[in-house]
């Protein structure tokens, strides 16, 4: 008979499902996945919620990425949430910063030109996070297994 964890036992913790296993190098929550990708955005560049969702490769929607970025202010280490804009280059997340102009100010400090709450040279400063290397490594392993079969 299968045993289930007892939530009343002292060894059970409420966040047991989100704890990392020591032998598992993968991030546990989609928040961690999103933040890991966002931390890689170079200074002076921007990316989109959709690009992060696609790079995460775990069936995230751009809205879920936006939701995660809304909580990025509490993340450690810091997440450069100001570098994430919508697909049109608009500063759609600016209302979640301490002041309505902070997102723009942070981007301009990094050399990104903003006009009317939109990145002026969006195609030039866009950074594509691409697919994670682990995903391509998984595909390579699958190819080797198929060849052996």
Coordinates of C-alpha atoms in Angstrom, one line a residue:
X1 CA 0.0 0.0 0.0
X2 CA 1.3 3.5 -0.9
X3 CA 2.1 5.8 2.0
X4 CA 1.4 9.5 1.7
X5 CA 3.2 12.2 3.7
X6 CA 1.3 13.2 6.9
X7 CA 0.9 17.0 6.9
X8 CA 0.6 16.8 10.7
X9 CA 3.9 15.1 11.2
X10 CA 6.9 17.3 12.3
X11 CA 9.0 16.2 9.4
X12 CA 6.4 17.4 6.8
X13 CA 6.9 20.9 5.6
X14 CA 4.4 23.0 3.8
X15 CA 6.8 23.7 1.0
X16 CA 8.1 20.1 0.6
X17 CA 6.9 20.1 -3.0
X18 CA 9.0 23.1 -3.9
X19 CA 12.3 22.0 -2.1
X20 CA 15.2 21.3 -4.3
X21 CA 16.7 17.8 -4.3
X22 CA 20.5 18.0 -3.9
X23 CA 21.1 15.7 -6.9
X24 CA 18.7 17.7 -9.2
X25 CA 20.3 20.8 -10.7
X26 CA 17.1 22.0 -12.3
X27 CA 15.2 24.9 -10.8
X28 CA 12.1 23.9 -9.0
X29 CA 9.4 26.5 -9.7
X30 CA 8.6 28.4 -12.9
X31 CA 9.5 31.6 -11.0
X32 CA 13.0 30.3 -10.6
X33 CA 13.2 29.4 -14.3
X34 CA 11.9 32.8 -15.3
X35 CA 14.3 34.6 -13.0
X36 CA 17.3 32.5 -14.2
X37 CA 16.6 33.5 -17.8
X38 CA 15.9 37.2 -16.9
X39 CA 19.2 37.4 -15.0
X40 CA 21.1 36.6 -18.2
X41 CA 19.7 39.6 -20.1
X42 CA 22.8 41.8 -20.8
X43 CA 22.8 45.4 -19.7
X44 CA 21.6 47.8 -22.4
X45 CA 19.4 45.0 -23.9
X46 CA 15.7 44.0 -23.5
X47 CA 13.7 40.9 -24.1
X48 CA 10.0 40.1 -24.0
X49 CA 7.7 38.1 -21.8
X50 CA 7.0 35.8 -24.7
X51 CA 10.7 35.2 -25.5
X52 CA 11.3 34.2 -21.9
X53 CA 8.2 31.9 -22.0
X54 CA 9.5 30.2 -25.1
X55 CA 13.0 29.9 -23.7
X56 CA 11.7 28.4 -20.4
X57 CA 10.4 25.4 -22.5
X58 CA 7.9 24.5 -19.8
X59 CA 4.7 25.6 -21.4
X60 CA 4.6 29.1 -19.8
X61 CA 2.5 31.8 -21.3
X62 CA 3.8 35.4 -21.5
X63 CA 1.2 36.3 -18.9
X64 CA 2.7 33.8 -16.5
X65 CA 6.1 35.4 -17.1
X66 CA 4.6 38.8 -16.4
X67 CA 3.1 37.5 -13.2
X68 CA 6.5 36.1 -12.1
X69 CA 8.3 39.4 -13.0
X70 CA 5.8 41.2 -10.8
X71 CA 7.3 39.3 -7.9
X72 CA 10.9 39.8 -9.0
X73 CA 11.4 42.7 -6.6
X74 CA 11.7 40.2 -3.7
X75 CA 14.0 37.7 -5.5
X76 CA 17.5 37.1 -4.4
X77 CA 19.8 37.6 -6.2
X78 CA 18.2 40.6 -7.9
X79 CA 16.3 40.2 -11.2
X80 CA 16.6 42.9 -13.8
X81 CA 12.8 43.0 -14.4
X82 CA 13.2 46.5 -16.1
X83 CA 14.7 44.7 -19.1
X84 CA 11.6 42.8 -19.8
X85 CA 9.0 44.5 -22.1
X86 CA 6.0 43.4 -24.1
X87 CA 6.2 42.1 -27.7
X88 CA 5.9 45.6 -29.1
X89 CA 8.7 47.0 -27.0
X90 CA 6.3 48.9 -24.7
X91 CA 7.1 49.3 -21.0
X92 CA 3.9 47.4 -20.0
X93 CA 5.2 46.5 -16.5
X94 CA 6.2 50.0 -15.5
X95 CA 3.2 50.3 -13.1
X96 CA 4.7 47.6 -10.9
X97 CA 7.9 49.6 -10.1
X98 CA 8.3 51.9 -7.1
X99 CA 7.6 54.9 -9.3
X100 CA 5.9 55.1 -12.7
X101 CA 9.1 56.3 -14.4
X102 CA 11.6 54.0 -12.6
X103 CA 11.6 51.3 -15.4
X104 CA 12.3 53.9 -18.0
X105 CA 15.0 55.5 -15.9
X106 CA 16.8 52.2 -15.3
X107 CA 16.7 51.4 -19.0
X108 CA 18.0 54.8 -20.0
X109 CA 20.8 54.5 -17.5
X110 CA 21.9 51.4 -19.5
X111 CA 21.7 53.3 -22.8
X112 CA 18.3 52.1 -24.0
X113 CA 16.3 54.9 -25.7
X114 CA 12.7 55.2 -24.6
X115 CA 10.1 57.4 -26.3
X116 CA 6.4 57.5 -25.3
X117 CA 6.9 54.5 -22.9
X118 CA 8.3 52.4 -25.8
X119 CA 11.8 51.2 -26.6
X120 CA 12.8 53.2 -29.7
X121 CA 15.3 50.8 -31.3
X122 CA 13.5 47.7 -30.1
X123 CA 14.8 45.4 -32.9
X124 CA 18.3 46.5 -32.3
X125 CA 18.4 46.1 -28.5
X126 CA 16.2 42.9 -28.4
X127 CA 18.0 40.0 -26.8
X128 CA 16.6 36.5 -27.6
X129 CA 17.2 34.1 -24.7
X130 CA 16.8 31.1 -27.1
X131 CA 16.2 27.5 -25.9
X132 CA 18.1 26.3 -22.9
X133 CA 21.2 24.2 -23.5
X134 CA 19.8 21.4 -21.4
X135 CA 16.9 21.0 -23.8
X136 CA 19.2 20.6 -26.8
X137 CA 21.3 18.1 -24.7
X138 CA 18.2 16.1 -24.0
X139 CA 17.4 16.0 -27.8
X140 CA 21.0 14.8 -28.5
X141 CA 20.6 12.0 -26.0
X142 CA 17.3 11.0 -27.5
X143 CA 18.9 10.8 -31.0
X144 CA 21.7 8.6 -29.6
X145 CA 19.1 6.3 -28.0
X146 CA 17.1 6.1 -31.2
X147 CA 20.2 5.2 -33.3
X148 CA 21.0 2.3 -30.8
X149 CA 17.5 0.9 -31.0

